[in-house]
Short mmCIF file of N, CA and C in Angstrom, two decimals:
data_model
loop_
_atom_site.label_atom_id
_atom_site.label_comp_id
_atom_site.label_asym_id
_atom_site.label_seq_id
_atom_site.Cartn_x
_atom_site.Cartn_y
_atom_site.Cartn_z
N MET D 15 63.66 3.35 -3.49
CA MET D 15 64.70 3.46 -2.46
C MET D 15 64.21 2.88 -1.13
N SER D 16 64.85 1.95 -0.56
CA SER D 16 64.37 1.30 0.60
C SER D 16 64.75 2.15 1.83
N ARG D 17 63.85 2.16 2.80
CA ARG D 17 64.09 2.87 4.04
C ARG D 17 64.05 1.86 5.17
N TYR D 18 64.86 2.12 6.23
CA TYR D 18 65.02 1.18 7.34
C TYR D 18 64.75 1.84 8.63
N GLN D 19 64.54 0.98 9.69
CA GLN D 19 64.36 1.47 10.99
C GLN D 19 65.23 0.65 11.95
N ILE D 20 65.72 1.24 13.11
CA ILE D 20 66.46 0.54 14.09
C ILE D 20 65.59 0.17 15.24
N VAL D 21 65.48 -1.09 15.54
CA VAL D 21 64.60 -1.63 16.57
C VAL D 21 65.39 -2.26 17.70
N PHE D 22 65.05 -1.93 18.93
CA PHE D 22 65.76 -2.45 20.11
C PHE D 22 64.74 -3.04 21.02
N SER D 23 65.09 -4.27 21.52
CA SER D 23 64.20 -4.97 22.43
C SER D 23 64.80 -5.34 23.79
N GLY D 24 65.87 -4.71 24.12
CA GLY D 24 66.45 -4.87 25.44
C GLY D 24 67.52 -5.93 25.52
N GLN D 25 67.95 -6.46 24.39
CA GLN D 25 68.93 -7.53 24.42
C GLN D 25 70.31 -6.86 24.43
N LEU D 26 71.22 -7.60 25.21
CA LEU D 26 72.63 -7.11 25.44
C LEU D 26 73.55 -7.95 24.65
N MET D 27 74.70 -7.35 24.35
CA MET D 27 75.85 -8.18 23.81
C MET D 27 76.36 -9.12 24.84
N HIS D 28 76.92 -10.26 24.42
CA HIS D 28 77.50 -11.25 25.29
C HIS D 28 78.58 -10.65 26.19
N GLY D 29 78.42 -10.81 27.47
CA GLY D 29 79.38 -10.30 28.43
C GLY D 29 79.15 -8.92 28.89
N ALA D 30 78.15 -8.16 28.32
CA ALA D 30 77.86 -6.81 28.83
C ALA D 30 76.88 -6.80 29.95
N SER D 31 77.11 -5.89 30.87
CA SER D 31 76.26 -5.81 32.05
C SER D 31 75.17 -4.75 31.74
N ARG D 32 73.98 -4.95 32.26
CA ARG D 32 72.88 -4.03 32.01
C ARG D 32 73.13 -2.65 32.44
N GLU D 33 73.80 -2.52 33.61
CA GLU D 33 74.08 -1.15 34.14
C GLU D 33 75.06 -0.43 33.25
N GLN D 34 76.06 -1.08 32.80
CA GLN D 34 77.03 -0.48 31.90
C GLN D 34 76.43 -0.08 30.62
N VAL D 35 75.57 -0.93 30.04
CA VAL D 35 74.95 -0.62 28.76
C VAL D 35 73.93 0.56 28.90
N GLN D 36 73.27 0.60 30.07
CA GLN D 36 72.39 1.73 30.29
C GLN D 36 73.11 3.06 30.40
N ALA D 37 74.26 2.96 31.09
CA ALA D 37 75.10 4.23 31.13
C ALA D 37 75.59 4.68 29.75
N ASN D 38 76.08 3.63 28.96
CA ASN D 38 76.54 3.96 27.65
C ASN D 38 75.44 4.56 26.82
N LEU D 39 74.24 4.00 26.85
CA LEU D 39 73.10 4.54 26.01
C LEU D 39 72.70 5.93 26.54
N ALA D 40 72.79 6.13 27.80
CA ALA D 40 72.43 7.44 28.38
C ALA D 40 73.41 8.53 27.80
N ARG D 41 74.66 8.15 27.70
CA ARG D 41 75.64 9.07 27.01
C ARG D 41 75.44 9.21 25.58
N LEU D 42 75.10 8.16 24.91
CA LEU D 42 74.93 8.08 23.42
C LEU D 42 73.71 8.90 23.05
N PHE D 43 72.57 8.73 23.76
CA PHE D 43 71.34 9.42 23.46
C PHE D 43 71.12 10.75 24.23
N ARG D 44 72.02 11.05 25.16
CA ARG D 44 71.92 12.17 26.00
C ARG D 44 70.59 12.23 26.64
N ALA D 45 70.25 11.16 27.34
CA ALA D 45 68.89 10.98 27.97
C ALA D 45 69.12 10.65 29.45
N ASP D 46 68.13 10.86 30.22
CA ASP D 46 68.17 10.56 31.66
C ASP D 46 68.01 8.97 31.84
N ALA D 47 68.25 8.52 33.05
CA ALA D 47 68.25 7.17 33.35
C ALA D 47 66.80 6.53 33.30
N ALA D 48 65.77 7.31 33.56
CA ALA D 48 64.35 6.82 33.43
C ALA D 48 64.01 6.48 32.03
N ARG D 49 64.40 7.44 31.16
CA ARG D 49 64.07 7.09 29.68
C ARG D 49 64.83 5.94 29.14
N ILE D 50 66.12 5.79 29.57
CA ILE D 50 66.89 4.68 29.17
C ILE D 50 66.32 3.35 29.74
N ALA D 51 65.91 3.39 30.99
CA ALA D 51 65.34 2.22 31.62
C ALA D 51 64.14 1.73 30.92
N ALA D 52 63.33 2.63 30.30
CA ALA D 52 62.13 2.33 29.58
C ALA D 52 62.47 1.49 28.36
N LEU D 53 63.72 1.63 27.80
CA LEU D 53 64.07 0.85 26.60
C LEU D 53 64.25 -0.68 26.94
N PHE D 54 64.46 -0.96 28.22
CA PHE D 54 64.71 -2.36 28.68
C PHE D 54 63.39 -3.00 29.18
N SER D 55 62.29 -2.61 28.70
CA SER D 55 61.01 -3.12 29.14
C SER D 55 60.67 -4.49 28.56
N GLY D 56 61.42 -4.90 27.49
CA GLY D 56 61.20 -6.20 26.88
C GLY D 56 60.39 -6.00 25.61
N ARG D 57 59.76 -4.87 25.36
CA ARG D 57 59.08 -4.62 24.09
C ARG D 57 60.06 -4.16 23.06
N ARG D 58 59.59 -4.37 21.78
CA ARG D 58 60.46 -3.86 20.69
C ARG D 58 60.15 -2.46 20.51
N ILE D 59 61.11 -1.58 20.48
CA ILE D 59 60.99 -0.18 20.46
C ILE D 59 61.86 0.34 19.23
N SER D 60 61.13 1.16 18.39
CA SER D 60 61.82 1.71 17.23
C SER D 60 62.63 2.91 17.69
N LEU D 61 63.95 2.89 17.61
CA LEU D 61 64.80 3.95 18.11
C LEU D 61 64.92 5.07 17.06
N LYS D 62 64.96 4.66 15.79
CA LYS D 62 65.17 5.66 14.70
C LYS D 62 64.63 5.00 13.48
N ASP D 63 63.86 5.76 12.69
CA ASP D 63 63.31 5.19 11.44
C ASP D 63 63.54 6.13 10.31
N ASN D 64 63.07 5.70 9.07
CA ASN D 64 63.26 6.43 7.89
C ASN D 64 64.79 6.69 7.51
N LEU D 65 65.56 5.59 7.66
CA LEU D 65 66.99 5.68 7.42
C LEU D 65 67.39 4.95 6.16
N GLN D 66 68.43 5.37 5.51
CA GLN D 66 68.99 4.65 4.40
C GLN D 66 69.82 3.52 4.95
N ALA D 67 70.20 2.55 4.14
CA ALA D 67 70.88 1.35 4.59
C ALA D 67 72.19 1.69 5.31
N ASP D 68 72.97 2.55 4.77
CA ASP D 68 74.24 2.87 5.40
C ASP D 68 74.10 3.58 6.73
N GLU D 69 73.09 4.56 6.75
CA GLU D 69 72.83 5.16 8.00
C GLU D 69 72.35 4.26 9.13
N ALA D 70 71.50 3.29 8.72
CA ALA D 70 71.03 2.29 9.63
C ALA D 70 72.12 1.42 10.21
N GLU D 71 73.04 1.06 9.34
CA GLU D 71 74.18 0.25 9.80
C GLU D 71 75.11 1.07 10.71
N ARG D 72 75.32 2.30 10.54
CA ARG D 72 76.05 3.10 11.42
C ARG D 72 75.38 3.14 12.83
N TYR D 73 74.13 3.36 12.87
CA TYR D 73 73.34 3.40 14.12
C TYR D 73 73.49 2.03 14.83
N ARG D 74 73.39 0.96 14.06
CA ARG D 74 73.40 -0.37 14.64
C ARG D 74 74.79 -0.64 15.23
N ALA D 75 75.85 -0.24 14.52
CA ALA D 75 77.23 -0.40 15.00
C ALA D 75 77.44 0.44 16.26
N ALA D 76 76.91 1.66 16.32
CA ALA D 76 77.09 2.50 17.51
C ALA D 76 76.39 1.87 18.70
N LEU D 77 75.22 1.33 18.54
CA LEU D 77 74.54 0.60 19.60
C LEU D 77 75.30 -0.64 20.02
N GLU D 78 75.86 -1.30 19.06
CA GLU D 78 76.68 -2.50 19.42
C GLU D 78 77.89 -2.18 20.21
N ARG D 79 78.61 -1.02 19.87
CA ARG D 79 79.64 -0.62 20.67
C ARG D 79 79.29 -0.26 22.06
N ALA D 80 78.06 0.21 22.29
CA ALA D 80 77.54 0.57 23.62
C ALA D 80 77.10 -0.71 24.32
N GLY D 81 77.06 -1.86 23.66
CA GLY D 81 76.71 -3.11 24.31
C GLY D 81 75.31 -3.57 24.09
N ALA D 82 74.61 -2.88 23.25
CA ALA D 82 73.16 -3.25 22.98
C ALA D 82 72.97 -3.89 21.63
N LEU D 83 72.17 -4.97 21.50
CA LEU D 83 71.86 -5.63 20.28
C LEU D 83 70.69 -4.95 19.66
N ALA D 84 70.81 -4.44 18.41
CA ALA D 84 69.65 -3.79 17.76
C ALA D 84 69.50 -4.51 16.42
N ASP D 85 68.27 -4.41 15.86
CA ASP D 85 67.93 -4.96 14.63
C ASP D 85 67.67 -3.87 13.57
N ILE D 86 68.00 -4.11 12.34
CA ILE D 86 67.64 -3.21 11.19
C ILE D 86 66.49 -3.87 10.49
N LEU D 87 65.35 -3.16 10.47
CA LEU D 87 64.17 -3.77 9.77
C LEU D 87 63.74 -2.75 8.66
N PRO D 88 63.24 -3.34 7.55
CA PRO D 88 62.75 -2.47 6.48
C PRO D 88 61.48 -1.78 6.93
N MET D 89 61.30 -0.54 6.51
CA MET D 89 60.09 0.18 6.89
C MET D 89 58.96 -0.35 6.05
N GLU D 90 57.70 -0.43 6.62
CA GLU D 90 56.57 -0.87 5.87
C GLU D 90 56.14 0.25 4.95
N ALA D 91 55.63 -0.08 3.79
CA ALA D 91 55.08 0.92 2.84
C ALA D 91 53.73 1.29 3.39
N VAL D 92 53.46 2.61 3.45
CA VAL D 92 52.23 3.13 3.87
C VAL D 92 51.21 3.03 2.77
N GLU D 93 50.11 2.26 3.01
CA GLU D 93 49.06 2.11 1.97
C GLU D 93 48.05 3.22 2.21
N PRO D 94 47.61 3.82 1.09
CA PRO D 94 46.62 4.90 1.15
C PRO D 94 45.30 4.32 1.62
N LEU D 95 44.54 5.06 2.38
CA LEU D 95 43.18 4.62 2.76
C LEU D 95 42.22 4.55 1.66
N ALA D 96 41.32 3.60 1.74
CA ALA D 96 40.26 3.48 0.74
C ALA D 96 39.28 4.54 0.94
N PRO D 97 38.53 4.89 -0.11
CA PRO D 97 37.45 5.90 0.12
C PRO D 97 36.43 5.50 1.13
N GLY D 98 36.16 6.38 2.00
CA GLY D 98 35.22 6.08 3.10
C GLY D 98 35.83 5.36 4.29
N GLN D 99 37.05 4.98 4.16
CA GLN D 99 37.66 4.24 5.34
C GLN D 99 38.44 5.32 6.16
N GLU D 100 38.03 5.38 7.40
CA GLU D 100 38.61 6.48 8.28
C GLU D 100 39.96 6.11 8.82
N THR D 101 40.21 4.85 9.17
CA THR D 101 41.49 4.47 9.71
C THR D 101 41.88 3.18 8.99
N ASP D 102 43.11 2.84 9.10
CA ASP D 102 43.66 1.61 8.48
C ASP D 102 43.85 0.52 9.51
N LEU D 103 43.29 0.63 10.73
CA LEU D 103 43.51 -0.37 11.75
C LEU D 103 42.79 -1.65 11.47
N ALA D 104 41.78 -1.62 10.66
CA ALA D 104 40.96 -2.82 10.40
C ALA D 104 41.75 -3.74 9.44
N THR D 105 42.61 -3.21 8.55
CA THR D 105 43.32 -4.01 7.56
C THR D 105 44.57 -4.59 8.20
N PRO D 106 44.61 -5.88 8.24
CA PRO D 106 45.77 -6.58 8.86
C PRO D 106 46.98 -6.39 7.91
N ARG D 107 48.14 -6.09 8.59
CA ARG D 107 49.41 -6.00 7.85
C ARG D 107 50.33 -7.07 8.31
N PRO D 108 51.03 -7.68 7.37
CA PRO D 108 51.95 -8.69 7.80
C PRO D 108 53.14 -8.05 8.52
N GLY D 109 53.53 -8.70 9.58
CA GLY D 109 54.66 -8.17 10.41
C GLY D 109 56.02 -8.45 9.70
N PRO D 110 57.04 -7.77 10.09
CA PRO D 110 58.33 -8.09 9.42
C PRO D 110 58.81 -9.46 9.83
N ALA D 111 59.50 -10.08 8.98
CA ALA D 111 60.09 -11.42 9.29
C ALA D 111 61.14 -11.25 10.40
N ARG D 112 60.96 -12.05 11.41
CA ARG D 112 61.85 -11.95 12.58
C ARG D 112 62.92 -13.02 12.51
N LYS D 113 64.13 -12.64 12.83
CA LYS D 113 65.28 -13.57 12.89
C LYS D 113 65.05 -14.41 14.19
N PRO D 114 65.49 -15.73 14.13
CA PRO D 114 65.37 -16.47 15.34
C PRO D 114 66.36 -15.93 16.37
N LEU D 115 65.98 -16.04 17.68
CA LEU D 115 66.86 -15.49 18.68
C LEU D 115 68.02 -16.45 18.92
N VAL D 116 69.22 -15.91 18.83
CA VAL D 116 70.46 -16.70 19.10
C VAL D 116 70.96 -16.31 20.40
N VAL D 117 71.03 -17.25 21.35
CA VAL D 117 71.47 -16.96 22.67
C VAL D 117 72.81 -17.74 22.94
N VAL D 118 73.79 -16.94 23.30
CA VAL D 118 75.07 -17.58 23.68
C VAL D 118 75.00 -17.96 25.18
N PRO D 119 75.23 -19.23 25.46
CA PRO D 119 75.10 -19.69 26.89
C PRO D 119 76.15 -19.00 27.73
N ARG D 120 75.80 -18.65 28.97
CA ARG D 120 76.76 -18.00 29.87
C ARG D 120 77.55 -19.01 30.66
N ASP D 121 77.05 -20.24 30.78
CA ASP D 121 77.84 -21.28 31.49
C ASP D 121 77.34 -22.64 30.98
N VAL D 122 77.93 -23.72 31.61
CA VAL D 122 77.64 -25.13 31.17
C VAL D 122 76.18 -25.42 31.38
N TYR D 123 75.61 -24.97 32.49
CA TYR D 123 74.21 -25.28 32.76
C TYR D 123 73.32 -24.73 31.71
N MET D 124 73.51 -23.42 31.37
CA MET D 124 72.65 -22.83 30.34
C MET D 124 72.91 -23.36 28.93
N ALA D 125 74.11 -23.94 28.69
CA ALA D 125 74.39 -24.57 27.37
C ALA D 125 73.34 -25.66 27.06
N ALA D 126 72.79 -26.34 28.05
CA ALA D 126 71.79 -27.36 27.83
C ALA D 126 70.55 -26.77 27.19
N PHE D 127 70.28 -25.51 27.35
CA PHE D 127 69.11 -24.94 26.82
C PHE D 127 69.26 -24.12 25.50
N SER D 128 70.54 -24.20 24.95
CA SER D 128 70.84 -23.35 23.82
C SER D 128 70.13 -23.94 22.54
N ALA D 129 69.79 -25.15 22.47
CA ALA D 129 69.13 -25.70 21.28
C ALA D 129 67.61 -25.78 21.37
N VAL D 130 67.11 -25.27 22.45
CA VAL D 130 65.61 -25.34 22.64
C VAL D 130 64.94 -24.34 21.79
N GLU D 131 63.90 -24.73 21.07
CA GLU D 131 63.23 -23.87 20.20
C GLU D 131 61.89 -23.47 20.99
N ALA D 132 61.68 -22.17 21.22
CA ALA D 132 60.49 -21.72 21.85
C ALA D 132 59.62 -21.00 20.86
N PRO D 133 58.32 -20.96 21.05
CA PRO D 133 57.47 -20.23 20.11
C PRO D 133 57.81 -18.73 20.22
N ASP D 134 57.68 -18.06 19.09
CA ASP D 134 57.88 -16.59 19.07
C ASP D 134 56.52 -15.92 19.16
N PHE D 135 56.15 -15.40 20.34
CA PHE D 135 54.87 -14.84 20.46
C PHE D 135 54.80 -13.42 19.88
N GLY D 136 55.98 -12.85 19.63
CA GLY D 136 56.04 -11.56 18.93
C GLY D 136 55.36 -10.51 19.80
N ILE D 137 54.92 -9.44 19.17
CA ILE D 137 54.31 -8.29 19.72
C ILE D 137 52.90 -8.25 19.22
N ALA D 138 51.98 -7.97 20.18
CA ALA D 138 50.58 -7.90 19.77
C ALA D 138 50.41 -6.60 18.93
N PRO D 139 49.48 -6.72 17.94
CA PRO D 139 49.24 -5.52 17.09
C PRO D 139 48.73 -4.43 17.86
N VAL D 140 48.87 -3.15 17.31
CA VAL D 140 48.40 -1.98 18.05
C VAL D 140 46.89 -2.15 18.19
N GLY D 141 46.41 -1.76 19.42
CA GLY D 141 44.95 -1.83 19.65
C GLY D 141 44.51 -3.06 20.27
N THR D 142 45.37 -4.07 20.41
CA THR D 142 44.94 -5.31 20.94
C THR D 142 44.95 -5.18 22.52
N GLU D 143 43.79 -5.62 23.11
CA GLU D 143 43.74 -5.55 24.59
C GLU D 143 44.56 -6.64 25.19
N LEU D 144 45.60 -6.32 25.97
CA LEU D 144 46.44 -7.28 26.49
C LEU D 144 45.96 -7.90 27.87
N LEU D 145 45.13 -7.16 28.54
CA LEU D 145 44.63 -7.63 29.77
C LEU D 145 43.20 -8.24 29.61
N GLU D 146 42.92 -9.20 30.43
CA GLU D 146 41.60 -9.80 30.35
C GLU D 146 40.58 -8.81 30.87
N PRO D 147 39.41 -8.84 30.42
CA PRO D 147 38.38 -7.83 30.93
C PRO D 147 38.17 -8.05 32.38
N ARG D 148 38.10 -6.93 33.11
CA ARG D 148 37.93 -6.95 34.51
C ARG D 148 36.43 -7.10 34.90
N THR D 149 36.15 -8.11 35.70
CA THR D 149 34.74 -8.27 36.13
C THR D 149 34.56 -7.54 37.49
N GLU D 150 33.39 -6.94 37.60
CA GLU D 150 33.04 -6.26 38.79
C GLU D 150 32.67 -7.21 39.89
N GLU D 151 33.34 -7.17 40.97
CA GLU D 151 33.04 -8.16 42.09
C GLU D 151 32.30 -7.38 43.12
N SER D 152 31.31 -8.03 43.77
CA SER D 152 30.58 -7.41 44.83
C SER D 152 31.38 -7.53 46.13
N PRO D 153 31.25 -6.64 46.98
CA PRO D 153 32.03 -6.68 48.25
C PRO D 153 31.48 -7.80 49.07
N PRO D 154 32.36 -8.47 49.90
CA PRO D 154 31.90 -9.54 50.71
C PRO D 154 30.87 -9.08 51.78
N PRO D 155 29.96 -9.96 52.04
CA PRO D 155 28.97 -9.56 53.15
C PRO D 155 29.67 -9.51 54.53
N LEU D 156 29.67 -8.34 55.17
CA LEU D 156 30.31 -8.19 56.48
C LEU D 156 29.29 -7.70 57.46
N ASP D 157 29.31 -8.24 58.66
CA ASP D 157 28.41 -7.81 59.67
C ASP D 157 29.21 -6.81 60.61
N LEU D 158 28.88 -5.53 60.44
CA LEU D 158 29.64 -4.54 61.17
C LEU D 158 28.78 -4.01 62.34
N SER D 159 27.74 -4.69 62.72
CA SER D 159 26.84 -4.11 63.77
C SER D 159 27.50 -4.15 65.18
N GLY D 160 28.51 -5.00 65.34
CA GLY D 160 29.16 -5.07 66.67
C GLY D 160 30.26 -4.05 66.83
N LEU D 161 30.54 -3.19 65.77
CA LEU D 161 31.54 -2.24 65.87
C LEU D 161 30.99 -0.83 66.12
N SER D 162 31.73 0.00 66.75
CA SER D 162 31.33 1.37 67.04
C SER D 162 32.55 2.26 66.91
N LEU D 163 32.32 3.60 66.78
CA LEU D 163 33.39 4.51 66.71
C LEU D 163 33.47 5.27 68.02
N ALA D 164 34.73 5.52 68.42
CA ALA D 164 34.96 6.28 69.62
C ALA D 164 34.66 7.78 69.36
N PRO D 165 34.26 8.56 70.35
CA PRO D 165 34.02 9.99 70.12
C PRO D 165 35.37 10.68 69.78
N VAL D 166 35.29 11.79 69.01
CA VAL D 166 36.46 12.55 68.62
C VAL D 166 37.20 13.02 69.87
N GLY D 167 38.50 12.84 69.94
CA GLY D 167 39.33 13.41 71.03
C GLY D 167 39.46 12.45 72.19
N SER D 168 38.75 11.29 72.19
CA SER D 168 38.81 10.42 73.32
C SER D 168 40.12 9.64 73.34
N ASP D 169 40.54 9.25 74.48
CA ASP D 169 41.81 8.53 74.67
C ASP D 169 41.49 6.98 74.52
N ILE D 170 41.95 6.40 73.52
CA ILE D 170 41.65 5.01 73.30
C ILE D 170 42.75 4.14 73.88
N LYS D 171 42.35 3.35 74.87
CA LYS D 171 43.32 2.43 75.59
C LYS D 171 42.91 0.96 75.34
N GLN D 172 43.82 0.16 75.70
CA GLN D 172 43.46 -1.27 75.65
C GLN D 172 42.45 -1.60 76.69
N VAL D 173 41.43 -2.32 76.33
CA VAL D 173 40.34 -2.75 77.28
C VAL D 173 41.02 -3.78 78.19
N PRO D 174 40.90 -3.55 79.49
CA PRO D 174 41.50 -4.58 80.39
C PRO D 174 40.79 -5.88 80.27
N ALA D 175 41.55 -6.99 80.27
CA ALA D 175 40.91 -8.29 80.15
C ALA D 175 40.20 -8.69 81.42
N ARG D 176 39.04 -9.18 81.22
CA ARG D 176 38.25 -9.63 82.45
C ARG D 176 38.70 -11.08 82.71
N PRO D 177 38.78 -11.45 83.99
CA PRO D 177 39.10 -12.80 84.34
C PRO D 177 38.04 -13.70 83.79
N VAL D 178 38.44 -14.84 83.29
CA VAL D 178 37.51 -15.75 82.70
C VAL D 178 36.67 -16.46 83.78
N GLY D 179 37.31 -16.67 84.89
CA GLY D 179 36.58 -17.36 85.97
C GLY D 179 37.54 -17.46 87.18
N VAL D 180 37.24 -18.36 88.02
CA VAL D 180 38.12 -18.56 89.23
C VAL D 180 39.35 -19.27 88.72
N LEU D 181 40.54 -18.74 89.13
CA LEU D 181 41.76 -19.41 88.72
C LEU D 181 42.02 -20.63 89.62
N PRO D 182 42.48 -21.74 89.08
CA PRO D 182 42.72 -22.90 89.96
C PRO D 182 43.92 -22.68 90.80
N ASP D 183 43.99 -23.36 91.96
CA ASP D 183 45.16 -23.34 92.86
C ASP D 183 46.20 -24.26 92.31
N ILE D 184 47.37 -23.67 91.97
CA ILE D 184 48.43 -24.55 91.42
C ILE D 184 49.66 -24.47 92.37
N SER D 185 49.49 -24.05 93.60
CA SER D 185 50.60 -23.88 94.53
C SER D 185 51.20 -25.25 94.91
N HIS D 186 50.52 -26.37 94.69
CA HIS D 186 51.02 -27.64 95.11
C HIS D 186 51.83 -28.32 93.95
N LEU D 187 51.82 -27.65 92.74
CA LEU D 187 52.53 -28.21 91.68
C LEU D 187 53.97 -27.65 91.61
N ARG D 188 54.96 -28.49 91.12
CA ARG D 188 56.32 -27.97 91.01
C ARG D 188 57.06 -28.72 89.84
N LEU D 189 58.09 -28.16 89.32
CA LEU D 189 58.77 -28.77 88.21
C LEU D 189 60.02 -29.41 88.66
N GLU D 190 60.35 -30.51 88.21
CA GLU D 190 61.62 -31.22 88.60
C GLU D 190 62.38 -31.49 87.31
N ALA D 191 63.68 -31.39 87.42
CA ALA D 191 64.53 -31.66 86.32
C ALA D 191 64.69 -33.14 86.16
N PRO D 192 64.83 -33.63 84.99
CA PRO D 192 64.94 -35.14 84.79
C PRO D 192 66.24 -35.65 85.17
#
């Protein structure tokens, strides 16, 4: 007997607004706005698993009525661990076959990009480090010897500017309009 899961990756039905779909999903799942907003992170999220085919189709239809595009994927069979093997993370599992993304263009400009095939980067396997390793950087060399701290409670005011030198006499100059 095959079991299925409902997977959602933040895609909307054509013509549906994100705010309206989020409101519909909040009512459908009886969840707060923050939890519903997390569904639209762009990652594939399993909403419900271990379903029979007819149950999975009912869930997909309900999500479609709410304005969300969801996929029905077969559940992976759980392989028993080999003797002495503590986890199964080392054994690679083939991912489910993904359907190509079909995008309905919203206007004439976007229609030019409807036949573009882009690589499917998919989702990184569990345990994959997504960020590059952070390198420790040394602080820049700063000369702070010219700085000092004011005593506690002192009134800090702007230091009056000292005159640079003797100001030139400009009384004989004037501006004339052209």
